[in-house]
Amino acid sequence: MSFNPFQSKSQSDEEFREPTDRERLDQMQEEMMQVQLKYQREIEKLEKENRELRKQTLLRQEQRSHTRRKYRKSLIDMYSEVLDELADYDSSVNTHDQLPRVVVIGDQSSGKTSVLEMIARARIFPRGSGEMMTRAPVKVTLSEGPYHIASFKDSNREFDLSKDSDLTELRKEVELRMKNSVREGKTISNVPISMTVKGPGLQRMVLVDLPGIISTQTTEMAEDTRESINRLCRQYMENPNAIVLCIQDGSIDAERSNVTDLVREMDPSGRRTIFVLTKVDIAEENMFSPDRLKKILEGKLFPMKALGYFAVVTGRGKSAHQSILTTRLTHCRCFRHD
């Protein structure tokens, strides 16, 4: 390097100075994040290969039984059909069963639908910005199968969840069914929409996504909308064998939460409640106090109790086109300091 007699001493010191402890720490954290992302992608690759192997295994079993895309009914499928039969009875008949299921409950736009989609590994629900989208209970039965597909109980059509065109049509169908289930003069319906999602490696369970709890009714809503939603949520939560998946938006002030008071009332001991704090990446960007988020996840801020507390990243706004993998990588980046 040529010597420049006009170079100032401060410039020379800046060029050769040792990095500060803070700079070293930031560099180490950045390197750790890159390593973590690298291994996260490797895990995703292995999971994809595992699903493909599982798919091939199931297909070989299918070929041995000389059937084509018809599988022996699993217990979870038969159990789901029992729930459908009970739901078909007239509402005047007391058929409120006490059979187990996972009830997904949260304030409107809290991210509960996104959590359900992460479990199903597909963007299967319509999106809306600042408006009510879930207008009826949606019962989703998850089970394992060689193809990642979705179907409705009253239709023979199968939607291929690996194709964007089928996902778009499925979301439109869900939205249409919700609107058709709502009676004139009402905003929500208590008639459940039954959907089955199959795929390699999916956990077997029955989940019910309920309309989001609201604190204020708009002029476009029926006068009894808020009470109807609360009554519907209570109906599903009062089942002593139901697991309550309580979804709380982490990007808003805790004092604005409606769901936590309802969960505390319906399950005061917290023996069947799992708490999920969503949108923690947005909370971080909005400079929410880390200590306050920590209190929530330690169960020290809300008066409710739960079996466990979890934090997740669920995507942003109209994220129907954001892949599950992208959301999982965002989740990894958000928690890189842990």
Short mmCIF file of C-alpha atoms in Angstrom, two decimals:
data_model
loop_
_atom_site.label_atom_id
_atom_site.label_comp_id
_atom_site.label_asym_id
_atom_site.label_seq_id
_atom_site.Cartn_x
_atom_site.Cartn_y
_atom_site.Cartn_z
CA MET A 1 0.00 0.00 0.00
CA SER A 2 1.46 3.40 -0.97
CA PHE A 3 2.14 5.94 1.74
CA ASN A 4 -0.07 9.00 1.73
CA PRO A 5 1.53 11.85 3.70
CA PHE A 6 -1.81 13.68 3.74
CA GLN A 7 -3.67 10.85 5.41
CA SER A 8 -4.79 11.99 8.81
CA LYS A 9 -3.88 10.13 11.98
CA SER A 10 -7.57 9.49 12.76
CA GLN A 11 -8.04 7.82 9.39
CA SER A 12 -5.04 5.59 9.98
CA ASP A 13 -6.27 4.66 13.47
CA GLU A 14 -9.74 3.87 12.10
CA GLU A 15 -8.25 1.56 9.49
CA PHE A 16 -6.14 -0.48 11.89
CA ARG A 17 -8.17 -0.32 15.12
CA GLU A 18 -9.24 -3.49 16.89
CA PRO A 19 -12.97 -4.32 16.82
CA THR A 20 -14.85 -3.59 20.02
CA ASP A 21 -16.44 -6.30 22.16
CA ARG A 22 -19.86 -5.29 20.88
CA GLU A 23 -18.72 -5.63 17.26
CA ARG A 24 -17.24 -9.05 17.99
CA LEU A 25 -20.49 -10.12 19.62
CA ASP A 26 -22.55 -8.89 16.66
CA GLN A 27 -20.25 -10.71 14.25
CA MET A 28 -20.50 -13.93 16.27
CA GLN A 29 -24.28 -13.68 16.38
CA GLU A 30 -24.42 -13.13 12.62
CA GLU A 31 -22.20 -16.17 12.04
CA MET A 32 -24.34 -18.26 14.39
CA MET A 33 -27.48 -17.17 12.55
CA GLN A 34 -25.98 -18.21 9.21
CA VAL A 35 -24.99 -21.60 10.63
CA GLN A 36 -28.44 -22.04 12.15
CA LEU A 37 -30.13 -21.17 8.87
CA LYS A 38 -27.86 -23.60 7.04
CA TYR A 39 -28.84 -26.45 9.35
CA GLN A 40 -32.48 -25.41 9.26
CA ARG A 41 -32.42 -25.82 5.48
CA GLU A 42 -30.75 -29.20 5.90
CA ILE A 43 -33.47 -30.24 8.33
CA GLU A 44 -36.13 -29.09 5.86
CA LYS A 45 -34.40 -31.13 3.13
CA LEU A 46 -34.31 -34.23 5.35
CA GLU A 47 -37.95 -33.76 6.33
CA LYS A 48 -38.91 -33.52 2.66
CA GLU A 49 -36.96 -36.69 1.87
CA ASN A 50 -38.58 -38.43 4.83
CA ARG A 51 -42.06 -37.46 3.62
CA GLU A 52 -41.21 -38.76 0.16
CA LEU A 53 -39.98 -42.07 1.63
CA ARG A 54 -43.13 -42.30 3.72
CA LYS A 55 -45.20 -41.61 0.62
CA GLN A 56 -43.48 -44.40 -1.32
CA THR A 57 -44.01 -46.80 1.60
CA LEU A 58 -47.72 -46.01 1.74
CA LEU A 59 -48.01 -46.40 -2.02
CA ARG A 60 -46.38 -49.83 -1.90
CA GLN A 61 -48.83 -50.86 0.80
CA GLU A 62 -51.62 -49.58 -1.42
CA GLN A 63 -50.39 -51.63 -4.39
CA ARG A 64 -50.30 -54.78 -2.31
CA SER A 65 -53.97 -54.35 -1.47
CA HIS A 66 -54.75 -53.77 -5.21
CA THR A 67 -56.41 -50.41 -4.62
CA ARG A 68 -55.74 -47.02 -6.18
CA ARG A 69 -55.73 -43.98 -3.92
CA LYS A 70 -58.19 -45.66 -1.60
CA TYR A 71 -56.84 -46.28 1.82
CA ARG A 72 -58.06 -48.27 4.75
CA LYS A 73 -59.85 -45.88 7.07
CA SER A 74 -57.80 -44.90 10.09
CA LEU A 75 -59.30 -44.55 13.54
CA ILE A 76 -59.01 -40.77 13.32
CA ASP A 77 -61.06 -40.77 10.09
CA MET A 78 -63.80 -42.92 11.64
CA TYR A 79 -63.74 -40.76 14.76
CA SER A 80 -64.15 -37.64 12.61
CA GLU A 81 -67.18 -39.20 10.90
CA VAL A 82 -68.78 -39.79 14.32
CA LEU A 83 -68.35 -36.08 15.10
CA ASP A 84 -69.92 -35.21 11.75
CA GLU A 85 -72.93 -37.46 12.43
CA LEU A 86 -73.50 -35.81 15.81
CA ALA A 87 -73.21 -32.36 14.24
CA ASP A 88 -75.88 -33.23 11.66
CA TYR A 89 -78.58 -33.56 14.32
CA ASP A 90 -81.04 -30.73 14.71
CA SER A 91 -79.69 -28.06 17.06
CA SER A 92 -82.80 -28.44 19.23
CA VAL A 93 -81.62 -31.92 20.21
CA ASN A 94 -79.00 -31.97 22.96
CA THR A 95 -76.15 -33.76 21.18
CA HIS A 96 -73.26 -31.75 22.64
CA ASP A 97 -70.81 -34.61 23.01
CA GLN A 98 -67.77 -34.76 25.25
CA LEU A 99 -65.47 -36.37 22.71
CA PRO A 100 -61.87 -35.10 22.55
CA ARG A 101 -60.70 -32.55 19.97
CA VAL A 102 -58.40 -29.52 19.78
CA VAL A 103 -60.31 -26.22 19.91
CA VAL A 104 -58.43 -23.29 18.37
CA ILE A 105 -59.57 -20.01 19.93
CA GLY A 106 -58.26 -16.45 19.79
CA ASP A 107 -59.10 -12.82 19.18
CA GLN A 108 -59.90 -11.78 15.62
CA SER A 109 -56.73 -11.53 13.46
CA SER A 110 -54.59 -13.02 16.23
CA GLY A 111 -52.97 -15.55 13.89
CA LYS A 112 -54.89 -18.66 14.96
CA THR A 113 -55.65 -19.72 11.39
CA SER A 114 -51.94 -19.41 10.52
CA VAL A 115 -51.04 -21.67 13.44
CA LEU A 116 -53.50 -24.27 12.18
CA GLU A 117 -52.02 -24.00 8.69
CA MET A 118 -48.52 -24.60 10.03
CA ILE A 119 -49.80 -27.83 11.60
CA ALA A 120 -51.49 -28.84 8.32
CA ARG A 121 -48.41 -27.70 6.33
CA ALA A 122 -50.47 -25.82 3.75
CA ARG A 123 -52.17 -22.42 3.27
CA ILE A 124 -55.71 -23.78 3.21
CA PHE A 125 -57.74 -20.84 4.54
CA PRO A 126 -58.77 -17.52 2.92
CA ARG A 127 -57.06 -14.34 4.05
CA GLY A 128 -58.47 -10.95 4.94
CA SER A 129 -56.98 -7.74 6.22
CA GLY A 130 -58.83 -6.29 9.19
CA GLU A 131 -62.06 -8.15 8.46
CA MET A 132 -63.71 -11.29 9.81
CA MET A 133 -62.85 -14.31 7.66
CA THR A 134 -63.73 -17.29 9.87
CA ARG A 135 -67.53 -17.11 10.03
CA ALA A 136 -68.24 -20.72 11.01
CA PRO A 137 -66.50 -23.53 12.89
CA VAL A 138 -64.10 -25.38 10.59
CA LYS A 139 -63.35 -28.95 11.66
CA VAL A 140 -60.07 -30.15 10.18
CA THR A 141 -59.20 -33.83 10.47
CA LEU A 142 -55.49 -34.49 9.95
CA SER A 143 -54.25 -37.95 9.05
CA GLU A 144 -51.39 -39.59 7.22
CA GLY A 145 -51.49 -40.51 3.54
CA PRO A 146 -49.11 -40.74 0.57
CA TYR A 147 -50.49 -37.58 -1.10
CA HIS A 148 -50.82 -34.10 0.44
CA ILE A 149 -54.50 -33.54 -0.31
CA ALA A 150 -57.62 -31.93 1.17
CA SER A 151 -61.28 -32.76 0.71
CA PHE A 152 -64.71 -31.94 2.15
CA LYS A 153 -66.91 -34.60 3.71
CA ASP A 154 -69.75 -34.01 1.21
CA SER A 155 -67.58 -33.95 -1.93
CA ASN A 156 -65.46 -36.47 -3.82
CA ARG A 157 -63.07 -33.83 -5.11
CA GLU A 158 -59.51 -33.89 -3.83
CA PHE A 159 -57.43 -30.71 -3.78
CA ASP A 160 -53.72 -31.26 -4.41
CA LEU A 161 -52.01 -29.12 -1.77
CA SER A 162 -48.72 -29.21 -3.65
CA LYS A 163 -50.27 -27.12 -6.47
CA ASP A 164 -50.87 -23.38 -6.11
CA SER A 165 -53.92 -23.55 -8.39
CA ASP A 166 -55.61 -26.15 -6.17
CA LEU A 167 -54.74 -24.19 -3.03
CA THR A 168 -56.35 -21.08 -4.52
CA GLU A 169 -59.50 -23.00 -5.43
CA LEU A 170 -59.62 -24.62 -1.98
CA ARG A 171 -59.46 -21.24 -0.23
CA LYS A 172 -62.25 -19.93 -2.46
CA GLU A 173 -64.35 -23.01 -1.67
CA VAL A 174 -63.84 -22.58 2.09
CA GLU A 175 -64.86 -18.91 1.85
CA LEU A 176 -67.93 -19.77 -0.24
CA ARG A 177 -69.04 -22.49 2.18
CA MET A 178 -68.70 -20.10 5.11
CA LYS A 179 -70.85 -17.44 3.41
CA ASN A 180 -73.48 -20.00 2.41
CA SER A 181 -73.70 -21.36 5.97
CA VAL A 182 -74.62 -17.95 7.44
CA ARG A 183 -78.36 -17.32 7.61
CA GLU A 184 -79.80 -14.04 6.38
CA GLY A 185 -79.48 -11.29 8.94
CA LYS A 186 -76.63 -13.07 10.77
CA THR A 187 -72.85 -12.65 10.70
CA ILE A 188 -71.66 -16.07 11.84
CA SER A 189 -72.94 -19.64 11.71
CA ASN A 190 -72.71 -22.50 14.20
CA VAL A 191 -72.87 -25.12 11.41
CA PRO A 192 -69.40 -26.69 11.14
CA ILE A 193 -67.57 -27.08 7.86
CA SER A 194 -65.78 -30.45 7.79
CA MET A 195 -62.48 -30.82 5.96
CA THR A 196 -59.95 -33.64 5.83
CA VAL A 197 -56.25 -33.06 5.18
CA LYS A 198 -53.96 -35.99 4.47
CA GLY A 199 -50.23 -36.06 3.85
CA PRO A 200 -46.99 -37.91 4.60
CA GLY A 201 -45.96 -37.43 8.20
CA LEU A 202 -49.02 -35.44 9.32
CA GLN A 203 -50.00 -35.96 12.94
CA ARG A 204 -53.41 -37.57 13.48
CA MET A 205 -55.79 -35.19 15.22
CA VAL A 206 -59.08 -33.29 14.96
CA LEU A 207 -58.93 -29.49 15.23
CA VAL A 208 -61.76 -26.97 15.24
CA ASP A 209 -61.01 -23.41 14.13
CA LEU A 210 -63.56 -20.98 15.62
CA PRO A 211 -64.49 -17.40 14.67
CA GLY A 212 -62.24 -14.82 16.31
CA ILE A 213 -63.46 -13.09 19.47
CA ILE A 214 -64.29 -9.41 18.99
CA SER A 215 -64.67 -6.51 21.42
CA THR A 216 -66.52 -4.11 19.10
CA GLN A 217 -69.26 -4.73 16.55
CA THR A 218 -69.22 -2.80 13.30
CA THR A 219 -72.32 -1.53 11.54
CA GLU A 220 -71.97 -4.34 8.97
CA MET A 221 -72.47 -7.01 11.65
CA ALA A 222 -75.66 -8.39 13.14
CA GLU A 223 -76.52 -6.98 16.55
CA ASP A 224 -75.89 -10.27 18.34
CA THR A 225 -72.55 -11.07 16.65
CA ARG A 226 -70.31 -10.61 19.68
CA GLU A 227 -72.59 -12.64 21.94
CA SER A 228 -72.99 -15.33 19.27
CA ILE A 229 -69.22 -15.77 18.93
CA ASN A 230 -68.74 -15.97 22.69
CA ARG A 231 -71.58 -18.48 23.00
CA LEU A 232 -70.15 -20.62 20.20
CA CYS A 233 -66.67 -20.59 21.76
CA ARG A 234 -68.06 -21.51 25.17
CA GLN A 235 -70.00 -24.39 23.64
CA TYR A 236 -66.80 -25.97 22.31
CA MET A 237 -64.63 -25.08 25.29
CA GLU A 238 -67.00 -26.40 27.96
CA ASN A 239 -66.30 -29.94 26.73
CA PRO A 240 -64.08 -31.25 29.59
CA ASN A 241 -62.13 -33.43 27.13
CA ALA A 242 -61.35 -30.66 24.64
CA ILE A 243 -57.80 -29.31 24.43
CA VAL A 244 -57.91 -25.51 24.20
CA LEU A 245 -55.29 -23.97 21.92
CA CYS A 246 -55.33 -20.35 23.10
CA ILE A 247 -53.84 -17.98 20.50
CA GLN A 248 -52.68 -14.53 21.65
CA ASP A 249 -51.37 -11.81 19.31
CA GLY A 250 -47.94 -10.80 20.60
CA SER A 251 -47.83 -7.60 18.53
CA ILE A 252 -50.59 -5.80 20.47
CA ASP A 253 -50.84 -4.60 24.05
CA ALA A 254 -51.69 -7.41 26.44
CA GLU A 255 -54.48 -5.29 27.93
CA ARG A 256 -56.38 -5.52 24.62
CA SER A 257 -56.72 -9.29 24.87
CA ASN A 258 -60.23 -10.75 25.10
CA VAL A 259 -59.43 -14.44 24.72
CA THR A 260 -57.40 -14.86 27.91
CA ASP A 261 -60.29 -13.86 30.18
CA LEU A 262 -62.60 -16.33 28.43
CA VAL A 263 -60.06 -19.15 28.67
CA ARG A 264 -59.49 -18.43 32.36
CA GLU A 265 -63.25 -18.63 32.95
CA MET A 266 -63.69 -21.92 31.03
CA ASP A 267 -60.49 -23.64 32.22
CA PRO A 268 -59.44 -21.92 35.46
CA SER A 269 -56.89 -24.61 36.39
CA GLY A 270 -55.27 -24.54 32.94
CA ARG A 271 -55.11 -28.34 32.86
CA ARG A 272 -56.23 -28.56 29.23
CA THR A 273 -54.99 -25.23 27.81
CA ILE A 274 -51.95 -24.62 25.62
CA PHE A 275 -50.98 -20.96 25.14
CA VAL A 276 -49.39 -19.77 21.85
CA LEU A 277 -48.03 -16.24 21.46
CA THR A 278 -47.97 -15.24 17.76
CA LYS A 279 -46.33 -12.48 15.70
CA VAL A 280 -43.36 -12.08 18.06
CA ASP A 281 -41.24 -10.83 15.14
CA ILE A 282 -43.64 -7.92 14.63
CA ALA A 283 -43.62 -7.30 18.39
CA GLU A 284 -39.82 -7.05 18.25
CA GLU A 285 -39.97 -4.59 15.34
CA ASN A 286 -42.53 -2.50 17.26
CA MET A 287 -40.04 -2.40 20.15
CA PHE A 288 -42.25 -4.21 22.61
CA SER A 289 -40.51 -4.77 25.92
CA PRO A 290 -38.65 -8.13 25.88
CA ASP A 291 -39.26 -8.42 29.62
CA ARG A 292 -43.00 -8.09 29.05
CA LEU A 293 -42.97 -10.83 26.39
CA LYS A 294 -40.93 -12.99 28.73
CA LYS A 295 -43.52 -12.51 31.47
CA ILE A 296 -46.25 -13.64 29.10
CA LEU A 297 -44.35 -16.80 28.18
CA GLU A 298 -43.62 -17.52 31.83
CA GLY A 299 -47.34 -17.28 32.61
CA LYS A 300 -46.85 -14.28 34.90
CA LEU A 301 -48.67 -11.51 33.01
CA PHE A 302 -52.11 -12.90 32.16
CA PRO A 303 -54.27 -14.19 35.05
CA MET A 304 -55.01 -17.42 33.11
CA LYS A 305 -53.10 -20.69 33.52
CA ALA A 306 -51.86 -23.16 30.88
CA LEU A 307 -50.02 -26.44 30.54
CA GLY A 308 -47.39 -24.80 28.34
CA TYR A 309 -46.47 -21.48 26.74
CA PHE A 310 -45.02 -21.16 23.23
CA ALA A 311 -43.96 -18.31 20.91
CA VAL A 312 -44.19 -18.52 17.11
CA VAL A 313 -43.86 -16.47 13.93
CA THR A 314 -46.99 -16.82 11.80
CA GLY A 315 -46.39 -14.65 8.73
CA ARG A 316 -47.62 -11.21 7.84
CA GLY A 317 -51.07 -10.01 6.78
CA LYS A 318 -52.19 -11.53 3.49
CA SER A 319 -49.57 -14.27 3.57
CA ALA A 320 -51.49 -16.84 1.53
CA HIS A 321 -48.63 -16.91 -0.97
CA GLN A 322 -45.92 -17.12 1.69
CA SER A 323 -44.76 -20.72 1.84
CA ILE A 324 -44.67 -22.74 5.04
CA LEU A 325 -40.89 -23.10 4.57
CA THR A 326 -40.46 -19.30 4.34
CA THR A 327 -42.40 -18.82 7.56
CA ARG A 328 -40.32 -21.49 9.32
CA LEU A 329 -37.09 -19.79 8.20
CA THR A 330 -38.45 -16.46 9.48
CA HIS A 331 -39.22 -18.22 12.75
CA CYS A 332 -35.62 -19.48 12.88
CA ARG A 333 -34.19 -16.01 12.30
CA CYS A 334 -36.46 -14.46 14.92
CA PHE A 335 -35.26 -16.83 17.64
CA ARG A 336 -31.61 -16.94 16.59
CA HIS A 337 -30.47 -15.34 19.87
CA ASP A 338 -32.00 -18.10 21.99
#
